[in-house]
Amino acid sequence: MVDLKSQYHNIKTDVDAAIQEVLDSTVFVKGGKVEAFRKHFANYLNVKHVIPVGNGTDALMISLMALGLKPGDEVIAPSFTFVATAEVVALLGLKLVLVDVDPDTFCISLQEVENAITENTKVIIPVHLFGQNADMESILRVAREHNLYVVEDACQSIGSHYTFSNGAKFHSGCMGDIGCTSFFPSKNLGCYGDGGAIFTNNDELAEKIQSIANHGMKTRYHYERVGVNSRLDTIQAAILDIKLSHLDSYIASRVAASRYYHEHLKEIDWLRLPIVGTQTTHSYHQFTVIVDNYNRNDLQAYLKDRAIPTMVYYPKPLHLQDAYRTEECKELPVSEFLSEKVLSLPMHTELDEEQLAYIVETIKSFPASINQ
Ligand SMILES: *Cc1c(COP(=O)(O)O)cnc(C)c1O
């Protein structure tokens, strides 16, 4: 699914030297490397504030903590996503309102968001799933109409863009009140352990977020609010600073692999290839197809027997999970359909044409007979 070994090999000299520098400095927490990466990443994203934190889940939690919400305030999130998006809402005693996703883009459905808004709604969390941005122009319009915060889950979408109808172009995660990302090793910009970051253009929120991530501290040993301890390790920051300079070429490799898949799989009438929204680019964190008519699990087993790894993201939507099931939300048909039909093909920065050719030829050879 991912080939982090070859990717590391290609930047080994720089990465090893950067790690050695941290070891020699013995500055393992904070320090110049974290500050340098923070600055470079803010420049790259063209956003005013980047606050590095311990992981993507912390980024989401700290963002919600900064919004001054009360227990019972409602947060709308898609059911078809990674659990972290919902988990932090529940952990903070907020009311999680799971809604369905768009059948084409797999991102949160605007119609479903509008239907779910009540007088207690305070936040919408669009998840830019698999690497493309949700319908942000409409979501931000609805949020403005109802006076809601928008916290973007950009854990899978760093490196993609969104263009508003007035021509303004933004990086993923930099359009709402707050954006969150993860540097988990397999993400678009991955470190060699855990890491994450929060983005905002709002000075007041940035200050709160910074303080919450650092125990709620105002000045040394003076605490103005309850916080947590969440920071990006110096070694991870040093690695990320190097990988950031390769990020655009990493995204280009993913897009090139996606083109190959599109080109060579488009004739297969039982596969539905990714559909990209009109205002967004796709960074192809995942290349996720819908297996129509045939059994998705049979195709997965067939590919596995031929040494092709695939993954099902996600086999069970959150509203059907024991931890998140509620009386109010029993059925979300699109999320349920997708959980039975989606399959993510190998997608990473080191896929070469020989591997891609083998994957598409093997998919084409999948015999209809075993599925009748
Ligand atoms: C990876 C991911 C997260 C969580 O990131 P961690 O760094 O693993 O905590 C949250 N949301 C989505 C959509 C993700 O893909």
Tab-separated table of C-alpha atoms and ligand atoms in Angstrom:
chain	number	residue	atom	x	y	z
A	1	MET	CA	0.000	0.000	0.000
A	2	VAL	CA	2.777	2.401	0.881
A	3	ASP	CA	6.523	2.167	0.269
A	4	LEU	CA	8.178	4.268	2.939
A	5	LYS	CA	11.459	2.390	2.576
A	6	SER	CA	12.198	3.560	-0.973
A	7	GLN	CA	11.025	7.060	-0.122
A	8	TYR	CA	13.399	7.185	2.858
A	9	HIS	CA	16.240	5.772	0.786
A	10	ASN	CA	15.904	8.658	-1.689
A	11	ILE	CA	16.361	11.334	1.017
A	12	LYS	CA	18.493	9.298	3.448
A	13	THR	CA	21.585	11.525	3.397
A	14	ASP	CA	19.622	14.661	4.307
A	15	VAL	CA	17.402	12.953	6.858
A	16	ASP	CA	20.243	11.152	8.611
A	17	ALA	CA	22.245	14.376	8.845
A	18	ALA	CA	19.255	16.282	10.253
A	19	ILE	CA	18.600	13.608	12.878
A	20	GLN	CA	22.280	13.541	13.815
A	21	GLU	CA	22.196	17.308	14.244
A	22	VAL	CA	19.320	17.008	16.715
A	23	LEU	CA	21.157	14.261	18.604
A	24	ASP	CA	24.307	16.371	18.802
A	25	SER	CA	22.355	19.412	19.984
A	26	THR	CA	20.475	17.325	22.630
A	27	VAL	CA	17.535	19.698	22.102
A	28	PHE	CA	14.871	16.993	21.835
A	29	VAL	CA	11.829	19.135	22.587
A	30	LYS	CA	11.101	22.524	20.968
A	31	GLY	CA	14.135	24.425	19.679
A	32	GLY	CA	15.100	25.933	16.344
A	33	LYS	CA	14.178	22.903	14.213
A	34	VAL	CA	10.541	23.016	15.315
A	35	GLU	CA	10.423	26.773	14.778
A	36	ALA	CA	12.022	26.463	11.308
A	37	PHE	CA	9.562	23.813	10.205
A	38	ARG	CA	6.642	25.816	11.615
A	39	LYS	CA	7.681	28.855	9.567
A	40	HIS	CA	8.335	26.913	6.369
A	41	PHE	CA	5.030	25.066	6.639
A	42	ALA	CA	3.096	28.330	7.229
A	43	ASN	CA	4.812	29.767	4.150
A	44	TYR	CA	3.980	26.708	2.091
A	45	LEU	CA	0.326	26.787	3.145
A	46	ASN	CA	0.087	30.573	2.965
A	47	VAL	CA	-1.604	30.639	6.363
A	48	LYS	CA	-0.902	33.044	9.221
A	49	HIS	CA	-0.438	30.567	12.068
A	50	VAL	CA	0.773	26.966	12.228
A	51	ILE	CA	0.843	25.341	15.664
A	52	PRO	CA	2.656	21.974	15.667
A	53	VAL	CA	1.182	19.347	18.022
A	54	GLY	CA	1.642	15.686	18.941
A	55	ASN	CA	-0.644	14.075	16.331
A	56	GLY	CA	-3.693	14.692	14.164
A	57	THR	CA	-6.153	13.557	16.824
A	58	ASP	CA	-4.701	16.069	19.306
A	59	ALA	CA	-4.936	18.727	16.591
A	60	LEU	CA	-8.688	18.110	16.302
A	61	MET	CA	-9.214	17.962	20.057
A	62	ILE	CA	-7.240	21.116	20.833
A	63	SER	CA	-9.062	22.956	18.026
A	64	LEU	CA	-12.432	22.122	19.553
A	65	MET	CA	-11.152	23.040	23.035
A	66	ALA	CA	-10.210	26.488	21.717
A	67	LEU	CA	-13.752	27.295	20.584
A	68	GLY	CA	-15.203	27.756	24.077
A	69	LEU	CA	-17.996	25.212	23.625
A	70	LYS	CA	-20.306	23.966	26.385
A	71	PRO	CA	-21.211	20.333	27.109
A	72	GLY	CA	-24.089	19.344	24.844
A	73	ASP	CA	-23.198	21.772	22.055
A	74	GLU	CA	-23.606	19.967	18.750
A	75	VAL	CA	-20.830	19.190	16.302
A	76	ILE	CA	-21.701	17.898	12.829
A	77	ALA	CA	-19.242	15.435	11.258
A	78	PRO	CA	-19.424	12.814	8.483
A	79	SER	CA	-19.998	9.182	9.446
A	80	PHE	CA	-17.716	7.906	6.687
A	81	THR	CA	-14.313	8.914	8.108
A	82	PHE	CA	-11.536	7.801	10.425
A	83	VAL	CA	-12.704	7.494	14.025
A	84	ALA	CA	-10.514	10.323	15.354
A	85	THR	CA	-12.830	12.953	13.859
A	86	ALA	CA	-15.708	11.765	16.055
A	87	GLU	CA	-13.745	10.580	19.056
A	88	VAL	CA	-12.570	14.039	20.084
A	89	VAL	CA	-16.131	15.399	19.959
A	90	ALA	CA	-17.306	12.662	22.326
A	91	LEU	CA	-14.272	13.023	24.599
A	92	LEU	CA	-15.023	16.702	25.156
A	93	GLY	CA	-18.623	16.007	26.192
A	94	LEU	CA	-19.990	17.613	23.041
A	95	LYS	CA	-22.870	16.087	21.126
A	96	LEU	CA	-21.728	14.278	18.012
A	97	VAL	CA	-24.140	14.558	15.088
A	98	LEU	CA	-23.056	12.160	12.341
A	99	VAL	CA	-24.337	12.834	8.832
A	100	ASP	CA	-24.059	11.169	5.452
A	101	VAL	CA	-21.572	11.887	2.678
A	102	ASP	CA	-21.797	12.746	-0.998
A	103	PRO	CA	-21.897	9.568	-3.129
A	104	ASP	CA	-19.450	11.027	-5.701
A	105	THR	CA	-16.750	12.683	-3.588
A	106	PHE	CA	-17.255	10.714	-0.318
A	107	CYS	CA	-16.988	14.048	1.537
A	108	ILE	CA	-19.663	15.467	3.878
A	109	SER	CA	-22.935	16.190	2.075
A	110	LEU	CA	-24.060	19.812	2.178
A	111	GLN	CA	-27.723	18.835	2.122
A	112	GLU	CA	-27.189	16.521	5.091
A	113	VAL	CA	-25.366	19.245	7.001
A	114	GLU	CA	-28.223	21.673	6.418
A	115	ASN	CA	-30.787	19.107	7.564
A	116	ALA	CA	-28.815	18.434	10.768
A	117	ILE	CA	-28.448	22.045	11.952
A	118	THR	CA	-30.368	22.879	15.146
A	119	GLU	CA	-30.208	25.813	17.565
A	120	ASN	CA	-27.522	23.887	19.500
A	121	THR	CA	-25.217	23.365	16.518
A	122	LYS	CA	-21.882	25.107	16.980
A	123	VAL	CA	-19.355	23.430	14.685
A	124	ILE	CA	-19.120	21.646	11.332
A	125	ILE	CA	-16.126	19.354	10.738
A	126	PRO	CA	-15.714	18.696	7.016
A	127	VAL	CA	-13.243	15.866	6.397
A	128	HIS	CA	-11.279	16.221	3.167
A	129	LEU	CA	-11.436	12.484	2.650
A	130	PHE	CA	-8.795	10.582	0.657
A	131	GLY	CA	-7.169	13.846	-0.446
A	132	GLN	CA	-9.815	16.030	-2.052
A	133	ASN	CA	-11.515	18.976	-0.395
A	134	ALA	CA	-15.136	18.935	0.677
A	135	ASP	CA	-17.514	21.489	-0.891
A	136	MET	CA	-16.006	24.297	1.227
A	137	GLU	CA	-17.630	27.271	-0.494
A	138	SER	CA	-21.114	25.973	0.304
A	139	ILE	CA	-20.147	24.722	3.761
A	140	LEU	CA	-18.655	28.093	4.709
A	141	ARG	CA	-21.748	29.884	3.374
A	142	VAL	CA	-24.061	27.708	5.480
A	143	ALA	CA	-21.761	28.114	8.498
A	144	ARG	CA	-21.858	31.898	8.126
A	145	GLU	CA	-25.664	31.885	7.819
A	146	HIS	CA	-26.001	29.918	11.063
A	147	ASN	CA	-23.035	31.439	12.893
A	148	LEU	CA	-21.111	28.142	13.147
A	149	TYR	CA	-17.416	27.373	13.359
A	150	VAL	CA	-15.789	25.266	10.648
A	151	VAL	CA	-12.894	23.011	11.705
A	152	GLU	CA	-11.362	21.277	8.684
A	153	ASP	CA	-9.997	17.759	9.084
A	154	ALA	CA	-7.193	17.980	6.533
A	155	CYS	CA	-5.335	14.939	7.874
A	156	GLN	CA	-5.473	13.254	4.442
A	157	SER	CA	-5.456	16.239	2.106
A	158	ILE	CA	-2.302	18.282	2.606
A	159	GLY	CA	-1.044	19.462	-0.766
A	160	SER	CA	-4.476	19.797	-2.393
A	161	HIS	CA	-6.122	23.124	-3.248
A	162	TYR	CA	-9.596	24.568	-3.431
A	163	THR	CA	-10.685	27.460	-5.648
A	164	PHE	CA	-13.657	29.660	-4.735
A	165	SER	CA	-15.931	31.025	-7.442
A	166	ASN	CA	-14.303	34.471	-7.038
A	167	GLY	CA	-11.012	32.876	-8.096
A	168	ALA	CA	-9.395	32.815	-4.638
A	169	LYS	CA	-7.317	29.670	-4.215
A	170	PHE	CA	-6.508	28.117	-0.839
A	171	HIS	CA	-4.542	25.197	0.508
A	172	SER	CA	-6.558	22.416	2.087
A	173	GLY	CA	-7.077	23.136	5.786
A	174	CYS	CA	-6.699	26.906	5.422
A	175	MET	CA	-10.277	27.957	4.609
A	176	GLY	CA	-12.280	27.375	7.780
A	177	ASP	CA	-11.754	28.906	11.217
A	178	ILE	CA	-9.236	26.173	12.020
A	179	GLY	CA	-7.588	23.371	10.021
A	180	CYS	CA	-5.959	20.196	11.338
A	181	THR	CA	-3.477	17.779	9.868
A	182	SER	CA	-1.563	14.642	10.801
A	183	PHE	CA	2.040	13.705	10.055
A	184	PHE	CA	1.434	9.981	10.641
A	185	PRO	CA	4.056	8.172	8.483
A	186	SER	CA	1.659	7.139	5.696
A	187	LYS	CA	0.009	10.574	5.309
A	188	ASN	CA	0.873	12.884	2.394
A	189	LEU	CA	3.435	14.670	4.573
A	190	GLY	CA	4.466	11.965	7.001
A	191	CYS	CA	7.140	11.976	9.696
A	192	TYR	CA	8.852	8.936	11.260
A	193	GLY	CA	6.603	8.692	14.284
A	194	ASP	CA	3.613	10.752	15.383
A	195	GLY	CA	3.010	14.412	14.656
A	196	GLY	CA	0.322	16.891	13.715
A	197	ALA	CA	-0.418	20.569	13.219
A	198	ILE	CA	-3.192	23.135	13.521
A	199	PHE	CA	-3.637	26.071	11.109
A	200	THR	CA	-5.574	29.292	11.505
A	201	ASN	CA	-5.630	32.844	10.187
A	202	ASN	CA	-7.323	34.039	13.397
A	203	ASP	CA	-4.819	35.618	15.847
A	204	GLU	CA	-7.028	35.146	18.884
A	205	LEU	CA	-7.692	31.456	18.154
A	206	ALA	CA	-3.987	30.913	17.431
A	207	GLU	CA	-3.031	32.256	20.833
A	208	LYS	CA	-5.621	30.059	22.574
A	209	ILE	CA	-4.561	26.971	20.620
A	210	GLN	CA	-0.898	27.602	21.407
A	211	SER	CA	-1.716	27.959	25.086
A	212	ILE	CA	-3.962	24.859	25.241
A	213	ALA	CA	-1.310	22.714	23.534
A	214	ASN	CA	1.124	23.841	26.241
A	215	HIS	CA	-0.810	23.034	29.457
A	216	GLY	CA	-2.947	26.171	29.182
A	217	MET	CA	0.066	28.290	30.030
A	218	LYS	CA	0.103	32.057	29.578
A	219	THR	CA	3.553	32.952	30.887
A	220	ARG	CA	5.942	30.470	32.456
A	221	TYR	CA	4.160	28.599	35.270
A	222	HIS	CA	1.046	30.802	35.014
A	223	TYR	CA	-1.962	28.898	33.696
A	224	GLU	CA	-4.959	30.726	32.280
A	225	ARG	CA	-7.015	27.670	31.237
A	226	VAL	CA	-7.004	23.877	31.370
A	227	GLY	CA	-4.746	22.551	28.637
A	228	VAL	CA	-2.920	19.454	27.502
A	229	ASN	CA	0.652	18.540	26.642
A	230	SER	CA	0.882	18.079	22.905
A	231	ARG	CA	3.981	18.935	20.905
A	232	LEU	CA	5.877	17.881	17.814
A	233	ASP	CA	9.213	16.218	18.664
A	234	THR	CA	12.292	18.062	17.453
A	235	ILE	CA	13.516	15.017	15.506
A	236	GLN	CA	10.166	14.771	13.716
A	237	ALA	CA	10.240	18.497	12.907
A	238	ALA	CA	13.732	18.117	11.432
A	239	ILE	CA	12.536	15.235	9.230
A	240	LEU	CA	9.365	17.096	8.213
A	241	ASP	CA	11.338	20.187	7.234
A	242	ILE	CA	13.249	18.061	4.710
A	243	LYS	CA	10.166	16.227	3.472
A	244	LEU	CA	8.258	19.511	3.078
A	245	SER	CA	10.697	20.533	0.335
A	246	HIS	CA	9.716	17.343	-1.533
A	247	LEU	CA	5.992	17.574	-0.853
A	248	ASP	CA	4.961	19.007	-4.222
A	249	SER	CA	6.906	16.313	-6.049
A	250	TYR	CA	5.377	13.668	-3.761
A	251	ILE	CA	1.897	14.949	-4.629
A	252	ALA	CA	2.849	14.995	-8.323
A	253	SER	CA	3.880	11.314	-8.078
A	254	ARG	CA	0.547	10.433	-6.487
A	255	VAL	CA	-1.351	12.350	-9.156
A	256	ALA	CA	0.701	10.628	-11.908
A	257	ALA	CA	-0.118	7.194	-10.442
A	258	SER	CA	-3.800	8.186	-10.251
A	259	ARG	CA	-3.704	9.202	-13.944
A	260	TYR	CA	-2.328	5.793	-14.838
A	261	TYR	CA	-5.103	4.087	-12.866
A	262	HIS	CA	-7.758	6.328	-14.452
A	263	GLU	CA	-6.425	5.767	-17.951
A	264	HIS	CA	-6.096	1.995	-17.677
A	265	LEU	CA	-9.100	1.129	-15.516
A	266	LYS	CA	-11.721	3.388	-17.106
A	267	GLU	CA	-12.985	0.655	-19.463
A	268	ILE	CA	-13.921	-1.689	-16.614
A	269	ASP	CA	-17.659	-1.244	-16.226
A	270	TRP	CA	-17.809	-2.837	-12.759
A	271	LEU	CA	-15.360	-0.350	-11.218
A	272	ARG	CA	-16.238	3.237	-10.385
A	273	LEU	CA	-13.113	5.390	-10.295
A	274	PRO	CA	-12.660	8.446	-8.030
A	275	ILE	CA	-14.762	11.495	-8.970
A	276	VAL	CA	-13.167	14.831	-8.147
A	277	GLY	CA	-15.279	17.821	-7.072
A	278	THR	CA	-15.368	20.780	-9.445
A	279	GLN	CA	-13.544	23.318	-7.233
A	280	THR	CA	-10.896	21.077	-5.703
A	281	THR	CA	-7.719	19.314	-6.689
A	282	HIS	CA	-7.074	15.798	-5.392
A	283	SER	CA	-3.823	14.892	-3.627
A	284	TYR	CA	-4.679	11.170	-3.811
A	285	HIS	CA	-3.855	10.198	-0.271
A	286	GLN	CA	-5.917	7.184	-1.333
A	287	PHE	CA	-7.084	5.987	-4.726
A	288	THR	CA	-10.417	4.492	-3.737
A	289	VAL	CA	-12.696	2.711	-6.191
A	290	ILE	CA	-16.233	1.403	-5.842
A	291	VAL	CA	-16.586	-2.251	-6.826
A	292	ASP	CA	-19.992	-2.536	-8.472
A	293	ASN	CA	-21.892	-5.800	-9.108
A	294	TYR	CA	-19.010	-8.015	-8.030
A	295	ASN	CA	-18.112	-8.759	-4.459
A	296	ARG	CA	-15.518	-6.302	-3.202
A	297	ASN	CA	-14.045	-8.834	-0.758
A	298	ASP	CA	-13.575	-11.398	-3.561
A	299	LEU	CA	-11.633	-8.864	-5.603
A	300	GLN	CA	-9.544	-7.987	-2.568
A	301	ALA	CA	-8.744	-11.673	-1.929
A	302	TYR	CA	-7.960	-12.217	-5.632
A	303	LEU	CA	-5.488	-9.321	-5.600
A	304	LYS	CA	-3.968	-10.431	-2.305
A	305	ASP	CA	-3.281	-13.898	-3.767
A	306	ARG	CA	-1.360	-12.116	-6.513
A	307	ALA	CA	0.701	-10.058	-4.042
A	308	ILE	CA	-1.262	-6.833	-4.479
A	309	PRO	CA	-2.195	-5.238	-1.152
A	310	THR	CA	-5.416	-3.231	-0.924
A	311	MET	CA	-7.294	-1.739	2.016
A	312	VAL	CA	-10.895	-1.079	2.898
A	313	TYR	CA	-11.182	2.477	4.217
A	314	TYR	CA	-13.601	2.228	6.006
A	315	PRO	CA	-15.360	-1.103	6.558
A	316	LYS	CA	-17.920	0.269	9.061
A	317	PRO	CA	-19.246	3.821	9.208
A	318	LEU	CA	-19.100	5.490	12.604
A	319	HIS	CA	-22.870	5.625	13.189
A	320	LEU	CA	-22.878	1.787	13.211
A	321	GLN	CA	-19.956	1.486	15.636
A	322	ASP	CA	-20.807	0.427	19.188
A	323	ALA	CA	-19.047	3.490	20.592
A	324	TYR	CA	-20.987	5.995	18.465
A	325	ARG	CA	-24.383	4.418	17.812
A	326	THR	CA	-27.340	6.607	18.819
A	327	GLU	CA	-31.121	6.323	18.753
A	328	GLU	CA	-31.385	9.410	16.541
A	329	CYS	CA	-29.079	8.198	13.806
A	330	LYS	CA	-29.846	4.682	12.639
A	331	GLU	CA	-29.324	4.797	8.897
A	332	LEU	CA	-27.001	6.712	6.610
A	333	PRO	CA	-27.402	4.914	3.278
A	334	VAL	CA	-24.448	6.368	1.357
A	335	SER	CA	-21.949	5.718	4.152
A	336	GLU	CA	-23.298	2.183	4.542
A	337	PHE	CA	-23.136	1.534	0.784
A	338	LEU	CA	-19.565	2.812	0.588
A	339	SER	CA	-18.384	0.719	3.532
A	340	GLU	CA	-19.467	-2.380	1.608
A	341	LYS	CA	-18.192	-1.340	-1.814
A	342	VAL	CA	-14.986	0.691	-1.522
A	343	LEU	CA	-11.488	-0.587	-2.090
A	344	SER	CA	-8.308	1.489	-1.899
A	345	LEU	CA	-5.579	0.475	-4.342
A	346	PRO	CA	-1.836	0.793	-3.668
A	347	MET	CA	-0.992	4.502	-3.701
A	348	HIS	CA	2.315	6.106	-2.727
A	349	THR	CA	5.136	8.224	-4.050
A	350	GLU	CA	7.314	5.365	-5.298
A	351	LEU	CA	4.912	3.436	-7.553
A	352	ASP	CA	6.607	2.817	-10.891
A	353	GLU	CA	5.026	2.011	-14.231
A	354	GLU	CA	5.891	-1.684	-13.986
A	355	GLN	CA	4.067	-2.003	-10.672
A	356	LEU	CA	1.113	0.011	-11.934
A	357	ALA	CA	0.900	-2.125	-15.095
A	358	TYR	CA	0.924	-5.300	-12.998
A	359	ILE	CA	-1.839	-3.947	-10.749
A	360	VAL	CA	-4.152	-2.894	-13.602
A	361	GLU	CA	-3.545	-6.086	-15.611
A	362	THR	CA	-4.322	-8.184	-12.546
A	363	ILE	CA	-7.539	-6.258	-11.890
A	364	LYS	CA	-8.536	-6.731	-15.534
A	365	SER	CA	-7.938	-10.469	-15.230
A	366	PHE	CA	-10.341	-10.770	-12.282
A	367	PRO	CA	-12.684	-13.520	-13.456
A	368	ALA	CA	-16.367	-12.758	-13.453
A	369	SER	CA	-17.075	-16.462	-12.946
A	370	ILE	CA	-16.126	-16.599	-9.255
A	371	ASN	CA	-18.643	-13.851	-8.566
A	372	GLN	CA	-21.737	-15.145	-10.249
B	1	LIG	C1	-5.026	10.112	10.273
B	1	LIG	C2	-6.290	10.815	10.510
B	1	LIG	C3	-6.576	11.429	11.746
B	1	LIG	C4	-5.731	11.281	12.971
B	1	LIG	O1	-4.380	11.522	12.849
B	1	LIG	P1	-3.353	10.859	13.906
B	1	LIG	O2	-2.099	11.620	13.648
B	1	LIG	O3	-3.250	9.417	13.589
B	1	LIG	O4	-3.880	11.120	15.269
B	1	LIG	C5	-7.763	12.136	11.854
B	1	LIG	N1	-8.631	12.239	10.842
B	1	LIG	C6	-8.404	11.642	9.653
B	1	LIG	C7	-9.414	11.791	8.560
B	1	LIG	C8	-7.229	10.906	9.461
B	1	LIG	O5	-7.031	10.296	8.287
